[in-house]
CSV table of C-alpha atoms in Angstrom, one decimal:
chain,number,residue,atom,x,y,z
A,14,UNK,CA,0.0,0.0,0.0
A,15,UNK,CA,2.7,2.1,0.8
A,16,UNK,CA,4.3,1.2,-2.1
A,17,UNK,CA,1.2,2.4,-4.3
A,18,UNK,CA,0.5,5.8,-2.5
A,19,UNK,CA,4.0,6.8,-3.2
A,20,UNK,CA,3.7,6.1,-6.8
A,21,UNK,CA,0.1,7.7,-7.1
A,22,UNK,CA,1.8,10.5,-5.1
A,23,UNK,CA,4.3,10.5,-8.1
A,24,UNK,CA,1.9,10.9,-10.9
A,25,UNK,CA,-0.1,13.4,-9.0
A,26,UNK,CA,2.5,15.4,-8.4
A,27,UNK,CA,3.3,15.6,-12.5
A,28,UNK,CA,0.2,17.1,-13.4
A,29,UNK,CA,1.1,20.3,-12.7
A,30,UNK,CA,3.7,20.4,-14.9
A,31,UNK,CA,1.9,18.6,-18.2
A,32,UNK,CA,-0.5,21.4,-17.9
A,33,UNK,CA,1.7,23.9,-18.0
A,34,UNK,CA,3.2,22.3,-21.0
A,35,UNK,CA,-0.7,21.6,-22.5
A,36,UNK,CA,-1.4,25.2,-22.2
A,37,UNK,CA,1.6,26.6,-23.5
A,38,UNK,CA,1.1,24.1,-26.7
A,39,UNK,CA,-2.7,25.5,-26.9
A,40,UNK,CA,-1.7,28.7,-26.5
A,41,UNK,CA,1.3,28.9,-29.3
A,42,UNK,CA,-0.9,26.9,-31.8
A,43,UNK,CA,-3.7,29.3,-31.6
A,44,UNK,CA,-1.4,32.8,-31.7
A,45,UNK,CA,-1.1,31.8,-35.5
A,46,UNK,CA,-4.6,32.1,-35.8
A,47,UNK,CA,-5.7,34.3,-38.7
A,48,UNK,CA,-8.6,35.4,-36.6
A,49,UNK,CA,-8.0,39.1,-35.4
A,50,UNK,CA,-9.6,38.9,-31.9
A,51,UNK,CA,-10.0,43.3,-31.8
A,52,UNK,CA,-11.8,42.8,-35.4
A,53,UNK,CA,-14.4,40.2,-33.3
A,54,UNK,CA,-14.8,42.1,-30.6
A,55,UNK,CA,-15.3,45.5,-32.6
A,56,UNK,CA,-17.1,44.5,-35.8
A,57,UNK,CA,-15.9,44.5,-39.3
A,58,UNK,CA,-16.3,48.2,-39.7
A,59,UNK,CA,-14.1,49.1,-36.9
A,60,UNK,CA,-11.6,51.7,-37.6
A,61,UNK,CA,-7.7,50.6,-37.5
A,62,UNK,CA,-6.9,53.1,-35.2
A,63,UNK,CA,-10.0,51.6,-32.7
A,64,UNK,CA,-8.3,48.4,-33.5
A,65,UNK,CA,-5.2,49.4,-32.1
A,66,UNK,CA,-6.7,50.6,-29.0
A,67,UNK,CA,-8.0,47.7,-28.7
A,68,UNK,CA,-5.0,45.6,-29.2
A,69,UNK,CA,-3.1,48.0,-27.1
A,70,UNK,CA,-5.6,48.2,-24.0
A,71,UNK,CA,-5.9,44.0,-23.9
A,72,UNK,CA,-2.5,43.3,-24.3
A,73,UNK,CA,-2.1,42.2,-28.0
A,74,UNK,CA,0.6,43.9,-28.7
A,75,UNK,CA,2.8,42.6,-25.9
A,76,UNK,CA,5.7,39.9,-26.9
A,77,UNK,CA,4.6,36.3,-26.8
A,78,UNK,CA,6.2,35.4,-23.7
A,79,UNK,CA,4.5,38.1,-21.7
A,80,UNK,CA,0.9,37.7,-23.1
A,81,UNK,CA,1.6,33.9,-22.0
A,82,UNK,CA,2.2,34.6,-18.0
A,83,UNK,CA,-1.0,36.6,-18.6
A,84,UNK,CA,-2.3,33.9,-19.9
A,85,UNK,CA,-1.3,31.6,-17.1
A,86,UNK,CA,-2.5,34.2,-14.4
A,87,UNK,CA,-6.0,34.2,-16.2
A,88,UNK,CA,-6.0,30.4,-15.9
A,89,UNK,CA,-5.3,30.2,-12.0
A,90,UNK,CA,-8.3,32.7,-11.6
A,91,UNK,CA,-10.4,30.2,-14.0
A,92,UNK,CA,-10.6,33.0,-16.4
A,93,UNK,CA,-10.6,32.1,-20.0
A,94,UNK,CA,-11.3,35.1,-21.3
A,95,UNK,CA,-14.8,36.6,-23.4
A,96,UNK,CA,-16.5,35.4,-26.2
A,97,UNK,CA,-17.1,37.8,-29.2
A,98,UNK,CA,-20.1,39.4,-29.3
A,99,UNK,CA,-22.1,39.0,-27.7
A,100,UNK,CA,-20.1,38.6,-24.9
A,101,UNK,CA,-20.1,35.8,-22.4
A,102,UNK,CA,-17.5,34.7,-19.9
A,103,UNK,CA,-15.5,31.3,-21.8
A,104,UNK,CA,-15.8,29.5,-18.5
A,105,UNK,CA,-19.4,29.8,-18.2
A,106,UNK,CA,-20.2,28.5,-21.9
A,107,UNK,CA,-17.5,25.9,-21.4
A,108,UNK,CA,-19.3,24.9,-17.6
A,109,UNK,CA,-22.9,24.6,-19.4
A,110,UNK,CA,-21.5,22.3,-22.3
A,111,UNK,CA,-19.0,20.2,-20.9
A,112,UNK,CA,-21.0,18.1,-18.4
A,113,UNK,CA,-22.7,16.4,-21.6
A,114,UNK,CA,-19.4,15.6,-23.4
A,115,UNK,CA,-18.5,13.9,-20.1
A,116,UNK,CA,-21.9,12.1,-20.0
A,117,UNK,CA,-21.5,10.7,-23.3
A,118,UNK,CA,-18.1,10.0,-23.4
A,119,UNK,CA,-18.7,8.3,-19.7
A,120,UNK,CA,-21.6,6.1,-21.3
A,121,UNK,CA,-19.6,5.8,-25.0
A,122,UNK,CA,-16.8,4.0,-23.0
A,123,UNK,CA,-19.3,1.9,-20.2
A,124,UNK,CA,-20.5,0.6,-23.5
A,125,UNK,CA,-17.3,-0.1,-24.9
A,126,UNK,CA,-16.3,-2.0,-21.9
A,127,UNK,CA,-19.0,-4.2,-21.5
A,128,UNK,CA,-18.6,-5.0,-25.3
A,129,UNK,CA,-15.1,-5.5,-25.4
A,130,UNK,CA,-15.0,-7.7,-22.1
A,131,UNK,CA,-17.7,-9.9,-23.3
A,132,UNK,CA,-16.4,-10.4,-26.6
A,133,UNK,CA,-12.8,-10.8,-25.9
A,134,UNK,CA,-14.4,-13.5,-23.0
A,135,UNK,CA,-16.5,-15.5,-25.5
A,136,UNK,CA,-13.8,-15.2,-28.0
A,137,UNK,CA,-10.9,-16.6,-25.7
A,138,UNK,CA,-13.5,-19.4,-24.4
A,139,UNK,CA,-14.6,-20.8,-27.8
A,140,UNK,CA,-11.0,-20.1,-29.1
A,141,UNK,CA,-10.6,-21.4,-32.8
A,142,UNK,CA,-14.2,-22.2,-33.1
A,143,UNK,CA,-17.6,-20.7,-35.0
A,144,UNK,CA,-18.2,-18.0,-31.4
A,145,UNK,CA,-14.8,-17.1,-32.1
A,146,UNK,CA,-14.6,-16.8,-35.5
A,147,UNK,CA,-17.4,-14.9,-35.6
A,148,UNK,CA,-15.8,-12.4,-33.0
A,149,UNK,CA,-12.5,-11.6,-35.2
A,150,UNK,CA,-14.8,-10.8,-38.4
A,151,UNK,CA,-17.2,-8.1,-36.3
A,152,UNK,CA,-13.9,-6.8,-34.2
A,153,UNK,CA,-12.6,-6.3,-37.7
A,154,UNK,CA,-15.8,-4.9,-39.2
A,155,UNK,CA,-15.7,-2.8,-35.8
A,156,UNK,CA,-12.3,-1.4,-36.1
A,157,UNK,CA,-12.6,0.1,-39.7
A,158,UNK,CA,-15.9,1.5,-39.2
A,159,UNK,CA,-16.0,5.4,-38.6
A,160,UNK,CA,-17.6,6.6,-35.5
A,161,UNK,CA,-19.1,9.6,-37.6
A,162,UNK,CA,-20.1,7.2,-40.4
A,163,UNK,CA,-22.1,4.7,-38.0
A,164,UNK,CA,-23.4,7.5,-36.6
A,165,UNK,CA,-25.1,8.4,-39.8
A,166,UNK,CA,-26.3,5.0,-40.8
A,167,UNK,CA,-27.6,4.7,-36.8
A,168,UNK,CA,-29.6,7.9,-37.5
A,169,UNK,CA,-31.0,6.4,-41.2
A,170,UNK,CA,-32.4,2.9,-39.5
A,171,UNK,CA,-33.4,3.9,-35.9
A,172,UNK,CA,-34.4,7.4,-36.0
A,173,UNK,CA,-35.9,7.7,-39.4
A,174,UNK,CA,-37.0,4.4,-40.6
A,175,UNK,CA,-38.1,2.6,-37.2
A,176,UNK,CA,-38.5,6.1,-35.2
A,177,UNK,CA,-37.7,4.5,-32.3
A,178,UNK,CA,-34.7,7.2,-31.4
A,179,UNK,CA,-34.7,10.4,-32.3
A,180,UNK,CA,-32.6,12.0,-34.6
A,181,UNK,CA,-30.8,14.4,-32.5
A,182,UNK,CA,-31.3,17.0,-29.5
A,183,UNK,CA,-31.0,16.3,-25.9
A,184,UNK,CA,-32.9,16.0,-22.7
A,185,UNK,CA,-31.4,16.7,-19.6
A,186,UNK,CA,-31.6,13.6,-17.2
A,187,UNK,CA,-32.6,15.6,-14.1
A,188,UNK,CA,-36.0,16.5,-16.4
A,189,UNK,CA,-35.9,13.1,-17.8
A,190,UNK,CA,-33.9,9.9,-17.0
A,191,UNK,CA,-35.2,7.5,-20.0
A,192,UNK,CA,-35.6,10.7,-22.5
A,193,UNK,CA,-31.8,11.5,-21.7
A,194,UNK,CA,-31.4,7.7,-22.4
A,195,UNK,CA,-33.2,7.7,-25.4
A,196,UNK,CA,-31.2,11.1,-27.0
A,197,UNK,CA,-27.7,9.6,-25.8
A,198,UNK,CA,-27.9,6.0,-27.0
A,199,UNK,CA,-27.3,6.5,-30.8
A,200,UNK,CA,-24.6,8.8,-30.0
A,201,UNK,CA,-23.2,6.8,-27.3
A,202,UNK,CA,-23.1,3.7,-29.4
A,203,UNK,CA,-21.8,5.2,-32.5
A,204,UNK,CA,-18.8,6.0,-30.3
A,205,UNK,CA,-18.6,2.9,-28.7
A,206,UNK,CA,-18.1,0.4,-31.5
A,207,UNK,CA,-15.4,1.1,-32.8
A,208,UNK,CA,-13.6,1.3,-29.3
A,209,UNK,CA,-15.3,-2.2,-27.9
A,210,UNK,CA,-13.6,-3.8,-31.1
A,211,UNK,CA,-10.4,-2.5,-30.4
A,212,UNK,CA,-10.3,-3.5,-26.6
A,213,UNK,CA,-12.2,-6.5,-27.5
A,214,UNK,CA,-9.3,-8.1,-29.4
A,215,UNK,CA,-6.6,-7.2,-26.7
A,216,UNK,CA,-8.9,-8.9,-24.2
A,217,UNK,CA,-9.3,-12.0,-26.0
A,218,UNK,CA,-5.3,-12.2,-27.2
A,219,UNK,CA,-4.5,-11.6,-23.4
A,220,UNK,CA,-7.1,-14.6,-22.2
A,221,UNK,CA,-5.9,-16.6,-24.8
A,222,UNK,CA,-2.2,-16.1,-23.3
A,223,UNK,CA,-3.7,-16.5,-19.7
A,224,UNK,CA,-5.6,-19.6,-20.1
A,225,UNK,CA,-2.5,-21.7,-21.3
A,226,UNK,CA,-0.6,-20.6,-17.9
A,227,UNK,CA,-0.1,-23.2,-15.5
A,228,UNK,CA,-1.9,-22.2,-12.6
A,229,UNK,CA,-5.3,-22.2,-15.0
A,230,UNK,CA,-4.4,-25.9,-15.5
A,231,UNK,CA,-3.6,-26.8,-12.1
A,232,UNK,CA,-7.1,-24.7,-10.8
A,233,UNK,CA,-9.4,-26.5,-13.1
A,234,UNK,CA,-7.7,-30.0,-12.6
A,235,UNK,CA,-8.5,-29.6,-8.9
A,236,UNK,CA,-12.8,-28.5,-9.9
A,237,UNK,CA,-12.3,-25.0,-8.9
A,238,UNK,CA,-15.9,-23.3,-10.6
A,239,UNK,CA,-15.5,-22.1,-14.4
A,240,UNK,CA,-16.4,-18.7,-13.5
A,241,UNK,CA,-13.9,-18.6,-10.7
A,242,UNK,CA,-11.1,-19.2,-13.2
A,243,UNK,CA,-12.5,-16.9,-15.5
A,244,UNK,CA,-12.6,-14.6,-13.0
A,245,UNK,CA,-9.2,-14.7,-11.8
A,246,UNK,CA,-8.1,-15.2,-15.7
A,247,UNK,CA,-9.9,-12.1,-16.4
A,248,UNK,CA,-8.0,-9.8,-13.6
A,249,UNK,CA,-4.7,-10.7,-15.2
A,250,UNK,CA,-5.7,-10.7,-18.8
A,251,UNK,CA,-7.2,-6.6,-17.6
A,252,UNK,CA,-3.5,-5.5,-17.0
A,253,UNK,CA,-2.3,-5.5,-20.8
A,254,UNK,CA,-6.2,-3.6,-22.2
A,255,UNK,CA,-5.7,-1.5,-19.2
A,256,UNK,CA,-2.6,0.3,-20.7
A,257,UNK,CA,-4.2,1.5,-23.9
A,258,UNK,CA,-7.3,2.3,-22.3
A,259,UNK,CA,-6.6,6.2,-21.7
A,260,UNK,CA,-5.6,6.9,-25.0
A,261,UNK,CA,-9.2,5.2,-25.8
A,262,UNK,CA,-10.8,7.8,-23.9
A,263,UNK,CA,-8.8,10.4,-25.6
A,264,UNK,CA,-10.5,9.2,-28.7
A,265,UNK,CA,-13.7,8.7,-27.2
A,266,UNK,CA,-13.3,12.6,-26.4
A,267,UNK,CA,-12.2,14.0,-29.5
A,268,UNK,CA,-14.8,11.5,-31.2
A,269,UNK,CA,-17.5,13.0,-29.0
A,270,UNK,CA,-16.8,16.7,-30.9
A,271,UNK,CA,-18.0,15.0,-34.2
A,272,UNK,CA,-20.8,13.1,-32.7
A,273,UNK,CA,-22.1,15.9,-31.0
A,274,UNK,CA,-22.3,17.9,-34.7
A,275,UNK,CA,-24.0,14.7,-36.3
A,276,UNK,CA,-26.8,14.3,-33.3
A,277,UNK,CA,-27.2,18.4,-33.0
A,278,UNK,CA,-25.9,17.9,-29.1
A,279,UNK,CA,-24.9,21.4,-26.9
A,280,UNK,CA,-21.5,20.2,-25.4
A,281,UNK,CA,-17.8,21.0,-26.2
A,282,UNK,CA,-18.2,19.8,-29.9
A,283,UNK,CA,-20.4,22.7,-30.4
A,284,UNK,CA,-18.7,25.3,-28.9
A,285,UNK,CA,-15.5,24.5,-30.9
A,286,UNK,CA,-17.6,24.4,-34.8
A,287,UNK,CA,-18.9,27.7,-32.8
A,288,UNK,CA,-15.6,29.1,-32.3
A,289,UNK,CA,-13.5,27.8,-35.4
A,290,UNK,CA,-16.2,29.2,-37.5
A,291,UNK,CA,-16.8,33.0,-35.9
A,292,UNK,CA,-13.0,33.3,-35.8
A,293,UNK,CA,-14.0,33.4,-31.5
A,294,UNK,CA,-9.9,32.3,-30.5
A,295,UNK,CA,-10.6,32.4,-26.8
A,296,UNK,CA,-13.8,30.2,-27.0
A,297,UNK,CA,-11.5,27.6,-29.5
A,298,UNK,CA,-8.9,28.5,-26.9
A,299,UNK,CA,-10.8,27.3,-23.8
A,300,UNK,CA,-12.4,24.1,-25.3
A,301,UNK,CA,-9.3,22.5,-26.7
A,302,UNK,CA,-7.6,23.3,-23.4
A,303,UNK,CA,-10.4,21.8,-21.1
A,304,UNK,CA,-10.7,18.6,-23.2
A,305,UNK,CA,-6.8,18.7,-23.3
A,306,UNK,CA,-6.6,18.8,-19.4
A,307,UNK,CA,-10.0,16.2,-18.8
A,308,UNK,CA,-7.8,13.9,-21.3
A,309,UNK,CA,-4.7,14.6,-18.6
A,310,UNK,CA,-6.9,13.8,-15.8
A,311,UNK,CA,-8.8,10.3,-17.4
A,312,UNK,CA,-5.0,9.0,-18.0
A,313,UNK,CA,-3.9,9.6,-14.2
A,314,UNK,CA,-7.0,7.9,-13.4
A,315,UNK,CA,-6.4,5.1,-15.8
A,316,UNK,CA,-2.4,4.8,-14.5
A,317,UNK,CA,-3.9,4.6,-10.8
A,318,UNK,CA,-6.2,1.7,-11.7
A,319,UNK,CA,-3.0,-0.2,-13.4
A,320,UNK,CA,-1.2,0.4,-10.2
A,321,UNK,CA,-3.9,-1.3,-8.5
A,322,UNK,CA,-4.7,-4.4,-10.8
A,323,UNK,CA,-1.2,-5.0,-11.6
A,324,UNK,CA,0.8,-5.2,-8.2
A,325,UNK,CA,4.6,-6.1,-9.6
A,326,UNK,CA,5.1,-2.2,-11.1
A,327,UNK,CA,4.3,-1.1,-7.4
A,328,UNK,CA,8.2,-2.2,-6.9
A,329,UNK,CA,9.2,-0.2,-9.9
């Protein structure tokens, strides 16, 4: 245990520091930006000499380095700056939208675990037979489908021809539990697939390698219960799917900005089409950085369940 706190002490203490170098990435990128933020703010007719009053009196003109520490100083007061016109704070729009990326990204990925573990389960079991062949052609199928496309052809069977989703919009689940359901399940699902084929086939190539170990053999010679062996199976066959799974809710994250566009959902997807298209840098500005940071976060989360599952890298 001691072992474990020191080396979730250890990631913790890095996060700091990868944010600092995530916002100084976000913030570079975006100063090359053609967007000129005192032509949003002032309107296309503005004068050049009320643009440069502008640009003097926020700081615009100020050398790179300089307008970064301001930067960093607006960031520790959770201040992301203001919107064009009309003006809202960047936190606030970012605070209303990002609690639904996070609820379909958190369902997209429950999804996608369930999938992938019963697959990769059934696949390993009836390894080399029909179940299992079966599994390898829709993990394949999985993989190369397009999150954006399924989404799409999800839309033209379920929501249009059978009308038993709809095709977009979204129902808060504190007004609705099972009409949130209903608008998050295409969406979630669409995401989902092609993630729960990926995993799936890591789970079932790490069962496969766990059920020719010996201590599987010696269990099942001496009648210990299938789903005891599975079980046990399963926890070590975890470590290796565990690895790659923060990366998979990077994608899951990124995904979700697409998805959101296809089913006409208000969360960070929106407010980045929003942003890129108005020219608004400080709204593009505070979305990539949030998701940037959330994706920081979801990977210290997925290093501290590794810890835990896999006990031999406590000693490293």
């Amino acid at each position: 245990m001691v072992a474990f706190l020191r080396l979730a002490l250890r990631r913790v203490a890095m996060m700091p520091v990868m944010i600092l170098g995530i916002a100084l990435l976000v913030f570079v990128v975006l100063q090359f930006s053609p967007a000129d933020p005192a032509l949003n703010a002032l309107g296309e007719g503005a004068s050049p000499e009320a643009r440069e009053a502008f640009a003097e009196a926020n700081g615009l003109n100020d050398p790179l380095p300089i307008r970064y520490f301001d930067f960093l100083g607006q960031l520790l007061h959770f201040d992301l700056g203001m919107t064009v016109p009309p003006s809202q704070p960047v936190i606030d729009r970012i605070t209303a939208a990002f609690p639904l990326t996070l609820q379909l990204t958190i369902l997209g990925l429950v999804i996608a675990v369930v999938l992938a573990v019963v697959g990769g389960v059934l696949g390993a079991m009836y390894r080399d037979r029909w179940p299992d062949q079966l599994f390898r052609i829709l993990s394949m199928a999985g993989v190369a489908v397009p999150s954006f496309w399924l989404g799409v052809l999800l839309i033209q069977q379920f929501a249009l021809n059978t009308r038993i989703f709809p095709t977009g919009g979204y129902t808060n689940p504190a007004d609705s539990f099972s009409g949130w359901l209903t608008t998050m399940a295409l969406p979630a699902v669409s995401l989902a697939v092609p993630v729960a084929a990926s995993l799936a086939r890591l789970v079932r190539t790490s069962m496969v390698a766990e059920l020719d170990r010996d201590y599987v053999r010696t269990a099942q010679g001496n009648g210990l219960p299938v789903f005891l062996v599975i079980r046990s199976v399963l926890r070590n066959a975890l470590v290796t799917p565990l690895t790659v799974l923060g990366v998979k809710v990077g994608y899951l994250l990124s995904g979700a900005v697409v998805i959101e566009a296809i089913f006409d959902l208000p969360g960070m997807g929106k407010l980045i089409l929003e942003g890129v298209t108005g020219g608004d840098v400080a709204l593009v500005q505070g979305t990539v950085l949030t998701i940037a940071i959330a994706f920081l976060v979801v990977n210290v989360i997925v290093d501290l369940l590794y810890l835990l599952v896999n006990p031999r890298i406590r000693t490293v």
